[in-house]
XYZ file of C-alpha atoms in Angstrom:
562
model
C 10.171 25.159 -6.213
C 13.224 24.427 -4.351
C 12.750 28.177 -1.975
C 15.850 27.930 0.326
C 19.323 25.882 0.726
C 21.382 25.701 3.478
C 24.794 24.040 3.294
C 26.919 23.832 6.484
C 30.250 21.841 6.407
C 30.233 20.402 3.213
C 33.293 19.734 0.964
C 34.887 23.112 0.950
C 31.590 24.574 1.706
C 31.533 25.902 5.292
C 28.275 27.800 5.810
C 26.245 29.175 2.876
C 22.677 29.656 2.352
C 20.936 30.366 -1.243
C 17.647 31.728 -1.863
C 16.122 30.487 -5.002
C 13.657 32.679 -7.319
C 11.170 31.142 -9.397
C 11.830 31.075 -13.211
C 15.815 30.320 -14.795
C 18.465 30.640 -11.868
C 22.099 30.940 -13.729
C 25.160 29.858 -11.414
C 28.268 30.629 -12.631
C 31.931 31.610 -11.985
C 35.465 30.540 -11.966
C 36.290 26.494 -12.332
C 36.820 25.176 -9.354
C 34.661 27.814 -7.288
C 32.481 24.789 -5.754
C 29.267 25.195 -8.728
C 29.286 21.788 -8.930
C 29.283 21.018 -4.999
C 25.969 23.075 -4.789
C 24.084 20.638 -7.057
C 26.395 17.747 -5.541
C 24.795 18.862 -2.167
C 21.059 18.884 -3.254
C 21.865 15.440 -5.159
C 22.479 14.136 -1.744
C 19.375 16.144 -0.239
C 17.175 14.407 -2.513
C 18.593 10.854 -1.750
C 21.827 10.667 -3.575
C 24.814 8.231 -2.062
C 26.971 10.003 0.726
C 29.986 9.614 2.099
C 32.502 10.808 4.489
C 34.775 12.283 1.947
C 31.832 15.296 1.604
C 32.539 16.661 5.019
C 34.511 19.473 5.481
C 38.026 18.737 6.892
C 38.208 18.889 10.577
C 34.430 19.088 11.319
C 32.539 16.356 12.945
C 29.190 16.353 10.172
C 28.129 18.140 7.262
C 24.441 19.787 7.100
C 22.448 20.571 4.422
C 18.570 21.621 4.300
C 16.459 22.205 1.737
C 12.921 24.375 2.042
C 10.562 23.459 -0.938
C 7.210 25.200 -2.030
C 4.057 23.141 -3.396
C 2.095 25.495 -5.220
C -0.103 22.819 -6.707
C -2.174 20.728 -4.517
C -2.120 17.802 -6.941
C 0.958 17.468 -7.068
C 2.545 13.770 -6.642
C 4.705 14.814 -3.666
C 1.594 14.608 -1.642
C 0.299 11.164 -2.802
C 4.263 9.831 -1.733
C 4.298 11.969 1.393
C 0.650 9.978 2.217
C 2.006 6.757 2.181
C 5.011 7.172 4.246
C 3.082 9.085 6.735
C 4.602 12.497 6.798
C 2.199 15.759 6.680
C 2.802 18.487 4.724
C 1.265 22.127 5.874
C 0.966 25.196 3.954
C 2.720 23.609 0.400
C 6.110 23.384 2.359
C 8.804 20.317 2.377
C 11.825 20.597 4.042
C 14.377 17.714 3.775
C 17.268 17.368 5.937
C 20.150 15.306 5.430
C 23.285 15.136 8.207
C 26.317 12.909 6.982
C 29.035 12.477 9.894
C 32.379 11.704 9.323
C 32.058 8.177 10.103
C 29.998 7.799 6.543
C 26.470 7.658 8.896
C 23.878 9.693 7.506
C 20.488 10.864 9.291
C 17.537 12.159 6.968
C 14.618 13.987 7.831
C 11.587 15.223 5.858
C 9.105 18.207 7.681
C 11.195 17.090 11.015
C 10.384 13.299 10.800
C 13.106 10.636 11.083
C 13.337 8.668 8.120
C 15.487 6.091 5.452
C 17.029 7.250 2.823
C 15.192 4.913 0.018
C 12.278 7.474 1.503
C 14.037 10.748 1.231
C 15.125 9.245 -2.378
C 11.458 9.009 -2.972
C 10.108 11.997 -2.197
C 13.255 13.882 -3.582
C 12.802 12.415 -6.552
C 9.096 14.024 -6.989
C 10.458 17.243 -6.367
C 13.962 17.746 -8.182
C 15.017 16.263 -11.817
C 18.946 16.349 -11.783
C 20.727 16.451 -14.821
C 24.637 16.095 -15.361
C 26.647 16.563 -18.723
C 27.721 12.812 -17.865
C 25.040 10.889 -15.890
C 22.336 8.487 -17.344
C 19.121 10.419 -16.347
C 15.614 9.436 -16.722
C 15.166 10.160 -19.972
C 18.453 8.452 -20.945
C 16.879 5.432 -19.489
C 14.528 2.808 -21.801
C 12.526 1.640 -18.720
C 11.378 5.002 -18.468
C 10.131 5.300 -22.001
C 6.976 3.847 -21.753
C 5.401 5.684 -18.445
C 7.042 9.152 -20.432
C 5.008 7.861 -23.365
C 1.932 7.010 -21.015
C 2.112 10.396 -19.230
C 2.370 12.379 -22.172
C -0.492 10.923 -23.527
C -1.931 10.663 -19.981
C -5.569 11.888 -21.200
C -6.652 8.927 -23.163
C -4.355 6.480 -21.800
C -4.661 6.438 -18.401
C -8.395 5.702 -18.771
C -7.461 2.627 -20.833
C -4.776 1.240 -18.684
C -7.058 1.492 -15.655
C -9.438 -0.916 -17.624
C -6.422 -2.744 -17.998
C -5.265 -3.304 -15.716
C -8.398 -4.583 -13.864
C -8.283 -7.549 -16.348
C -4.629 -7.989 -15.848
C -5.514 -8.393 -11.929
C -7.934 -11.291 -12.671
C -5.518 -13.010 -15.238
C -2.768 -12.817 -12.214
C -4.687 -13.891 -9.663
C -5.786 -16.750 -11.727
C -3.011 -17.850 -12.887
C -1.143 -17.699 -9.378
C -4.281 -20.328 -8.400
C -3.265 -22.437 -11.002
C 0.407 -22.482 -10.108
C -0.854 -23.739 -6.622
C -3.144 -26.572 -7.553
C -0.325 -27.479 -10.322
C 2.450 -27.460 -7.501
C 4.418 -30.984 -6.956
C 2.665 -34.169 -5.913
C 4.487 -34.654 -2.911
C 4.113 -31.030 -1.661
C 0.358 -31.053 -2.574
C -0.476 -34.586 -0.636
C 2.177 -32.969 2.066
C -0.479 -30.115 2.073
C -3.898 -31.910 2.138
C -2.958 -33.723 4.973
C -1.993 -30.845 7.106
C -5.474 -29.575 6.325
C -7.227 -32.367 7.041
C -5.945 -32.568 10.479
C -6.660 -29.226 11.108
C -10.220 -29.285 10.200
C -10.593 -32.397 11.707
C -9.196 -30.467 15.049
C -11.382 -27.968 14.991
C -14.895 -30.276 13.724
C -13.981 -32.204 16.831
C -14.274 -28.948 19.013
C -17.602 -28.341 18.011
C -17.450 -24.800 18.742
C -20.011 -21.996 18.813
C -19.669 -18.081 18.687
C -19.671 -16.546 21.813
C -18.758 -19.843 23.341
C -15.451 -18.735 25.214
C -17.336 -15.014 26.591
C -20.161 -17.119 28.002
C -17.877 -19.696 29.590
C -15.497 -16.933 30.658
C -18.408 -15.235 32.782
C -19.869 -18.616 34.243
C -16.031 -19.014 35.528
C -16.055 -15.545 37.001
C -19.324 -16.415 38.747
C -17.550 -20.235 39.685
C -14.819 -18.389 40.962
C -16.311 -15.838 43.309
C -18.824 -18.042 44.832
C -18.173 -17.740 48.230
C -17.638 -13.745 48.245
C -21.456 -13.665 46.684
C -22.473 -16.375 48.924
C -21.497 -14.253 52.107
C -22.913 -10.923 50.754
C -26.139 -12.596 50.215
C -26.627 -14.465 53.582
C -25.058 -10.920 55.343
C -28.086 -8.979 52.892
C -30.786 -11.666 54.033
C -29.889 -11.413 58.124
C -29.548 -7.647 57.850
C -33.626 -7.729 56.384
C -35.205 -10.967 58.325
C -35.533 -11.398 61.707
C -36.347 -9.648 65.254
C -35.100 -6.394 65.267
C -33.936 -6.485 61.559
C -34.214 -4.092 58.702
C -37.883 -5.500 57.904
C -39.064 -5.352 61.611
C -38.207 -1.939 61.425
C -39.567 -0.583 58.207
C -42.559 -2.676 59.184
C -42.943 -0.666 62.735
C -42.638 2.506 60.218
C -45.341 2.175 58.438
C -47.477 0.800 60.754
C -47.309 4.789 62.643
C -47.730 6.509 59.429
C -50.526 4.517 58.660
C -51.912 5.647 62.215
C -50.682 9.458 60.923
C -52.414 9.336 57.503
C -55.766 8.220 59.005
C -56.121 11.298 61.542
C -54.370 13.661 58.699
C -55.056 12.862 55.095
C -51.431 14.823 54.447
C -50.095 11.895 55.280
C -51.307 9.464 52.953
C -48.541 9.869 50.443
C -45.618 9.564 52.756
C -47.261 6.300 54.262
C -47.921 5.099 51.311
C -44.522 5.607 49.921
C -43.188 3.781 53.204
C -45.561 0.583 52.511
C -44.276 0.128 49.319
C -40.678 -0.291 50.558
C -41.810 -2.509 52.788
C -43.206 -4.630 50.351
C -40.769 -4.729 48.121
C -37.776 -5.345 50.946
C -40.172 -7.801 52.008
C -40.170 -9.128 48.204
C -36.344 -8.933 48.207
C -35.915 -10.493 51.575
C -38.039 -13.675 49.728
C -35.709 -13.392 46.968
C -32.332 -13.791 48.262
C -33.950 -16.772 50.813
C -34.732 -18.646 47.664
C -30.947 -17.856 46.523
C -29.380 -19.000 48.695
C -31.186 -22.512 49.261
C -30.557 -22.820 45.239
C -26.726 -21.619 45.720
C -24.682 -24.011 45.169
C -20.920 -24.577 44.404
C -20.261 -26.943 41.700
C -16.367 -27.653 41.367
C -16.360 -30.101 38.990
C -18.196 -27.658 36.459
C -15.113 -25.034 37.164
C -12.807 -27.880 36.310
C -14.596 -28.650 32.944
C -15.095 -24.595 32.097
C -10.920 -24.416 32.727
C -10.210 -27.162 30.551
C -12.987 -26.055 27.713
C -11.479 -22.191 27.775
C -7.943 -24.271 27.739
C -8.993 -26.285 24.443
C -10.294 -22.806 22.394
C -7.510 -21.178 23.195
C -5.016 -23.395 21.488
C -6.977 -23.396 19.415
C -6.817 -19.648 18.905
C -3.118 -19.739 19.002
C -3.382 -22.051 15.655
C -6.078 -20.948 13.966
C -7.336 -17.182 14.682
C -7.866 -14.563 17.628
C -11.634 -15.302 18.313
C -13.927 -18.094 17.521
C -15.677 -16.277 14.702
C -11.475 -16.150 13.362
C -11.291 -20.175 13.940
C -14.414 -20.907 11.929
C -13.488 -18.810 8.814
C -10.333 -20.610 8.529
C -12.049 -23.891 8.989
C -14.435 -23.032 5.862
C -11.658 -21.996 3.890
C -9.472 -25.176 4.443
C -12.772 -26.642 3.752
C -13.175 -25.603 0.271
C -9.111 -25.805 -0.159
C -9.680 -29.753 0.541
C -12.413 -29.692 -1.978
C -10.320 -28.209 -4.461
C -6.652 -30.410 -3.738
C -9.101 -34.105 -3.554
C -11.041 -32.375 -7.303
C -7.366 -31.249 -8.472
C -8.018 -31.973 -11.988
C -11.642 -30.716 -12.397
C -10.359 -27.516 -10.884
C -7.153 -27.540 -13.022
C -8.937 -27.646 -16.218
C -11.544 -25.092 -15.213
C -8.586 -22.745 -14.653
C -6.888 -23.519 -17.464
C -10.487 -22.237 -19.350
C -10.939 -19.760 -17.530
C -7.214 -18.528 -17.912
C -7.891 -18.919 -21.807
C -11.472 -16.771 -21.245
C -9.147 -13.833 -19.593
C -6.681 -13.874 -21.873
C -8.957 -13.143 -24.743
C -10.280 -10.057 -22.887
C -6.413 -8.968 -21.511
C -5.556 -9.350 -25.594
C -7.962 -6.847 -26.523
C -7.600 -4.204 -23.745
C -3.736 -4.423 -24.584
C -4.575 -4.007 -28.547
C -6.031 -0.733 -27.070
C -3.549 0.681 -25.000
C -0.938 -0.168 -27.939
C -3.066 1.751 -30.627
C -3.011 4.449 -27.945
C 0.471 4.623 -27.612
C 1.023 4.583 -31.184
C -1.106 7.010 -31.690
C 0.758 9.486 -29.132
C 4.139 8.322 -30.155
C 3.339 10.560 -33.490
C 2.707 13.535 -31.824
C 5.126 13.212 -29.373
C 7.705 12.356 -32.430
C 6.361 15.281 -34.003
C 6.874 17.805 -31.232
C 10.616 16.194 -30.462
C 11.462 16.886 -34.632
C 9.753 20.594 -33.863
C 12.461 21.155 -30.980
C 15.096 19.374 -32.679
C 14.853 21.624 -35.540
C 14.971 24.532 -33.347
C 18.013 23.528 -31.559
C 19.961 23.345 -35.229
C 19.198 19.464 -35.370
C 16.799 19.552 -38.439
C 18.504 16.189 -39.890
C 18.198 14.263 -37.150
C 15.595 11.446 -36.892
C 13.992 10.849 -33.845
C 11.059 7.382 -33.626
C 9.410 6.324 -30.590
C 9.594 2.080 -31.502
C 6.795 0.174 -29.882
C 6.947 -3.504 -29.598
C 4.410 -6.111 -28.801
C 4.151 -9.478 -27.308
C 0.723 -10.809 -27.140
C 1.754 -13.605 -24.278
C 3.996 -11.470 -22.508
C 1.554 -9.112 -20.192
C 2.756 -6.972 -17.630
C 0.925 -4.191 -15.367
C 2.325 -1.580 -17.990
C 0.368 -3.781 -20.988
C 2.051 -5.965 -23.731
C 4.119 -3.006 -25.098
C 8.279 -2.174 -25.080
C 8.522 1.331 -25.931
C 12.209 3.039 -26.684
C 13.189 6.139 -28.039
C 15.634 5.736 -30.984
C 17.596 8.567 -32.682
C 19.377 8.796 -35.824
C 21.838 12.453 -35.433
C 23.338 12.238 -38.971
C 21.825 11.224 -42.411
C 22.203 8.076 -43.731
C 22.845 6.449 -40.312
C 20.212 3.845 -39.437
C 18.354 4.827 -35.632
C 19.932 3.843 -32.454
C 18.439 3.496 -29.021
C 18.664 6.966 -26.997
C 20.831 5.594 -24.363
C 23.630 4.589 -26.706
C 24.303 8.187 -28.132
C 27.292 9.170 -26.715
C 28.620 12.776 -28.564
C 28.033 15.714 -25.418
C 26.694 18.454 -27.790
C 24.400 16.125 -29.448
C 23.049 14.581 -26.349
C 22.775 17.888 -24.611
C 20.669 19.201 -27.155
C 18.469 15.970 -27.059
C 17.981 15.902 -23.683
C 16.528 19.872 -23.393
C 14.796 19.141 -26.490
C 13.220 15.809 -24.361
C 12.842 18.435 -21.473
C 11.265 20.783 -23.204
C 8.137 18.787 -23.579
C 7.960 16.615 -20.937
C 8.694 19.064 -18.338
C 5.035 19.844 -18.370
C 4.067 16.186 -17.621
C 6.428 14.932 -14.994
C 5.227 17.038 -12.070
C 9.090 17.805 -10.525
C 9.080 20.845 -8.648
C 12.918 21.978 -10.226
C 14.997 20.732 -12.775
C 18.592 21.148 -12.440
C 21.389 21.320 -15.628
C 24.711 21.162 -14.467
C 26.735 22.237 -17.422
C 24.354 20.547 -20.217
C 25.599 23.045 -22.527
C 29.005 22.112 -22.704
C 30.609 21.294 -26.429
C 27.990 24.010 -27.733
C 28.667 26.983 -29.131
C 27.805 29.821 -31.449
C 24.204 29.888 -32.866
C 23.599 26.513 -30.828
C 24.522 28.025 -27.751
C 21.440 30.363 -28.407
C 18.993 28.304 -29.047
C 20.045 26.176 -25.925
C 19.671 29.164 -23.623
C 16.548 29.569 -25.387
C 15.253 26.190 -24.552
C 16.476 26.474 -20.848
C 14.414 29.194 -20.867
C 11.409 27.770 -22.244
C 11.906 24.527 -19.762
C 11.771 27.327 -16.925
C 8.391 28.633 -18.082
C 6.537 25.564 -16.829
C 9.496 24.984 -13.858
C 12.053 25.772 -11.597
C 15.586 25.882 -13.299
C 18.950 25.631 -11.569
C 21.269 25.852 -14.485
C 24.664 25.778 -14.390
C 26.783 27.148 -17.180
C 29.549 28.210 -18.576
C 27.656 29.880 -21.843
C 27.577 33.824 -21.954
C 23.753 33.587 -23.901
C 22.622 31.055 -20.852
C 23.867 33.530 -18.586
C 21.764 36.412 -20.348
C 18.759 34.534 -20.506
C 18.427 34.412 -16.616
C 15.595 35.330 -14.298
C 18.206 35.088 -11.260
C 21.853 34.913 -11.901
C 24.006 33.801 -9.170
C 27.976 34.232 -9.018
C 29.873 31.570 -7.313
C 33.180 32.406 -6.021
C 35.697 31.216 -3.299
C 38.439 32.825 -1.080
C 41.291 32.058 1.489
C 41.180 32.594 4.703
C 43.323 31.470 7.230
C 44.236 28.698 5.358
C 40.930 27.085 4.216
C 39.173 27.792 1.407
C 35.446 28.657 1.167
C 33.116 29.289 -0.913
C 30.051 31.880 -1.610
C 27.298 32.876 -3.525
C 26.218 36.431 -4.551
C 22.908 37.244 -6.587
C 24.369 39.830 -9.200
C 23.240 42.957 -10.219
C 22.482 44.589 -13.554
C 25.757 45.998 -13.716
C 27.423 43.220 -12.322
C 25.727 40.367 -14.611
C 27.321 42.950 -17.645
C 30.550 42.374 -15.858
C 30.342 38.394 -15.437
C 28.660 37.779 -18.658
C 32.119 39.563 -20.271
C 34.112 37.630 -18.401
C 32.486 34.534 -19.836
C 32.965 35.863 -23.451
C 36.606 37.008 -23.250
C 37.957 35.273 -20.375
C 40.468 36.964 -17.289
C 40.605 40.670 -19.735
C 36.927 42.431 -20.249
C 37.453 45.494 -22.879
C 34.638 47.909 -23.065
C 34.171 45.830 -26.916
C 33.519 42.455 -24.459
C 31.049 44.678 -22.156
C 29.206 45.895 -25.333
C 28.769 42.267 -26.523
C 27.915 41.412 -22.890
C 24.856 44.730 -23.104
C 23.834 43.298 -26.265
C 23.374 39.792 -25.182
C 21.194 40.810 -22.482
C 19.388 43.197 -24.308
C 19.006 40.116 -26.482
C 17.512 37.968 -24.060
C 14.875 40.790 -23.259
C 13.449 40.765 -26.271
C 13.666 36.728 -26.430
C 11.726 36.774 -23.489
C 9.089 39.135 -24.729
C 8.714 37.299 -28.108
């Protein structure tokens, strides 16, 4: 749930910060009090277009902040968060979004820097805006079918998973066969690039590990008189009168003298002679070195060109020689395929036929799915219809197939279609136009898929208008029942809306020193008597308008209850 706002500079918002209950918030107040620029301002938290015309007159930015709660730790706000790389700790999301007065705006979610198309993104997981005016999701055909799919999420999902493993093969085949069916030109274009390059790399003949053995040999090449000198300085410093061997040698010979008058002795002596020997061992060694040692610079010159000719070939082909030789086997079989063109086309072409057989079944199955939750979904939507007053009105969920048209989604086209008066055939959903009508839809559409589309809060901003009387109840009521399964910022200009609230919070705005500004109070019992008969009676409350007000809430108690 959306837990905290803070708005600083914004329109004729200077500095205001909301706390947000769980449940049905009501805002209300006077027209022109700045409702509206609230849910303007968390439009534009969650992604919405900006401009300069939101900041406050004479101020450099505007500021606004949002702290969200994840209760649920399945909810799709941490998939999104995932794959742009942003943590979330403890359930909490804040998003920040400045907006200078050049137009520039800077968004950040939990403190990291990023786009907007990003902030849209993860806004959109956790608020579901909805204006008396603007084409919303529902409103919207494309979204039909994943509405239809989530609704019906526990049967369908597993099909179109099996789906759309099928579908993958069909695509990936047919994408092959749009390559080997490219034009001539471009395919005898590509076969002979191909051939030259495997040709290039045949001719270098190369073997793994190839450059890291030549590499070292260099090394060694390279540094050939540094080891030369430490060995012939090693050798002296061992062989010779008065060397390292003469003396070891003189060593043991007086320890040998030692250990035969005193047996304690023995070891040390011992220990002594076989240094000796194996200096004297060593001292062999590095003799036979260095007659062997030899400097070969004609071998350095063919090492430098050999490293010279793998690594352009690297810089063509792939970062090691392992890289180089997978690329060679794949041109190879790419050669194969381009010189066999039509063998390979018309095994495609079968095998293209084979999948399709197999994608025309599994999408038979997803539609008889659909259809069959596109009753009871249509069932449900009459249910709510009928308690919003709407009993005549037809609503069908039309599902239409093309059997060579396959998409990830299946073969399907699903709209909703609505008929409000008898005797006048269905029209798609987006093409209703009358505000009562389409209010009522829409919470009616809310009602049940609230429960399925995982937003943190839903937001009404003044849904309810062209309603009133008995249909103004049964709205409230429906707010209501949207808030049992989510956060609801509603506002409203209906006393019964008003009376159904959890929280209700009065918008207002004064003067001072010339600029207007505006604020937001969290009403008490008495006070919510005194707004709500306001809202029924206008500028005048009588204590008759306060009594309706008592018995509206007292109304919504036992609404609640029931």
């Amino acid at each position: 749930m959306l837990a905290e706002l803070s708005i600083k500079n914004f329109a004729i918002i200077e500095n205001l910060s909301i706390s947000f209950e769980k449940g049905l918030s009501v805002l209300t107040g006077e027209t022109g009090a700045g409702k509206s620029i609230i849910i303007d301002a968390i439009h534009l938290l969650t992604g919405g277009r900006g401009s300069a015309e939101f900041v406050r007159h004479g101020k450099d930015k505007a500021e606004i902040e949002g702290l969200f709660q994840i209760d649920e730790t399945g909810h799709p706000v941490y998939k999104k968060a995932l794959e742009f790389g942003i943590e979330i700790e403890e359930g909490m999301v804040v998003l920040r979004r400045d907006i200078s007065r050049t137009g520039k705006s800077v968004c950040r979610i939990n403190g990291k820097l990023v786009t907007i198309a990003v902030l849209r993104e993860i806004g959109a997981a956790l608020v579901d805006i909805h204006g008396q005016h603007e084409h919303q999701e529902l409103m919207d055909e494309t979204r039909h079918l994943p509405l239809l799919d989530q609704f019906g999420a526990e049967e369908i999902a597993a099909s179109m998973e099996e789906y759309r493993q099928v579908f993958h093969r069909f695509e990936q085949t047919q994408n092959r066969l749009k390559a080997l069916s490219e034009n001539d030109q471009q395919m005898a274009h590509r076969l002979d690039l191909i051939l030259f390059q495997f040709d290039e790399i045949q001719k270098a003949d190369l073997k793994l590990h190839e450059d890291e053995e030549l590499y070292e040999e260099k090394q060694k090449l390279s540094n050939f008189e540094k080891t030369y000198e430490a060995l012939q300085l090693s050798f002296n410093a061992l062989h010779g009168d008065q060397k390292g061997l003469d003396w070891v040698g003189m060593v043991m010979g007086h320890l040998e003298d030692a250990a035969a008058i005193d047996g304690a002795y023995k070891e040390i002596s011992e220990a002594v002679a076989n240094c000796f020997y194996q200096l004297e061992d060593a001292a062999r060694t590095l003799r036979n070195e260095l007659d062997v040692l030899e400097f070969d610079p004609q071998r350095l010159n063919e090492i430098e060109d050999r490293l010279n000719e793998i690594n352009q070939l690297k810089r063509k082909y792939g970062k090691t020689i392992q890289e180089i030789l997978e690329y060679a086997a794949k041109i190879e079989e790419e050669i194969e395929t381009i010189q066999n063109k039509e063998t390979h086309i018309d095994e495609l072409e079968k095998e293209i036929a084979s999948i399709k057989k197999d994608l025309t079944l599994e999408a038979k199955q997803l539609t008889a799915l659909r259809q069959k939750w596109a009753e009871k979904l249509t069932g449900l939507i009459h249910k709510e219809l009928k308690e919003l007053y709407m009993e005549k009105t037809v609503f069908n969920i039309q599902i239409t197939s093309e059997n060579d048209h396959f998409s990830k989604y299946g073969a399907d086209h699903v709209e909703f279609y609505i008929s409000t008066n008898p005797g006048e055939p269905l029209k798609p959903l987006s093409k209703v136009a009358s505000g009562g009508e389409l209010s009522r839809i829409m919470l009616a559409l809310k009602s049940i898929f609230s429960k399925h589309q995982g937003v943190t809060s839903i937001i009404f901003d003044e849904v309810d208008t062209g309603v009133s009387g008995r249909v103004a109840q049964a709205i409230a009521e429906k707010i209501y029942k949207v808030a049992l399964d989510s956060q609801v910022l509603c506002i409203s200009h209906l006393p019964q809306v008003a009376a159904m609230a959890d929280t209700h919070l009065f918008i207002s705005k004064t003067v001072k020193d010339g600029r207007t500004s505006t604020a937001v109070t969290p009403l008490t019992d008495q006070e919510k008597i005194k707004e709500i008969g306001r809202m029924i009676s206008g500028v005048e409350i009588t204590d008759l308008t306060k009594q309706h007000a008592e018995e509206l809430l007292q109304l919504a108690v036992k609404t609640k209850k029931n």
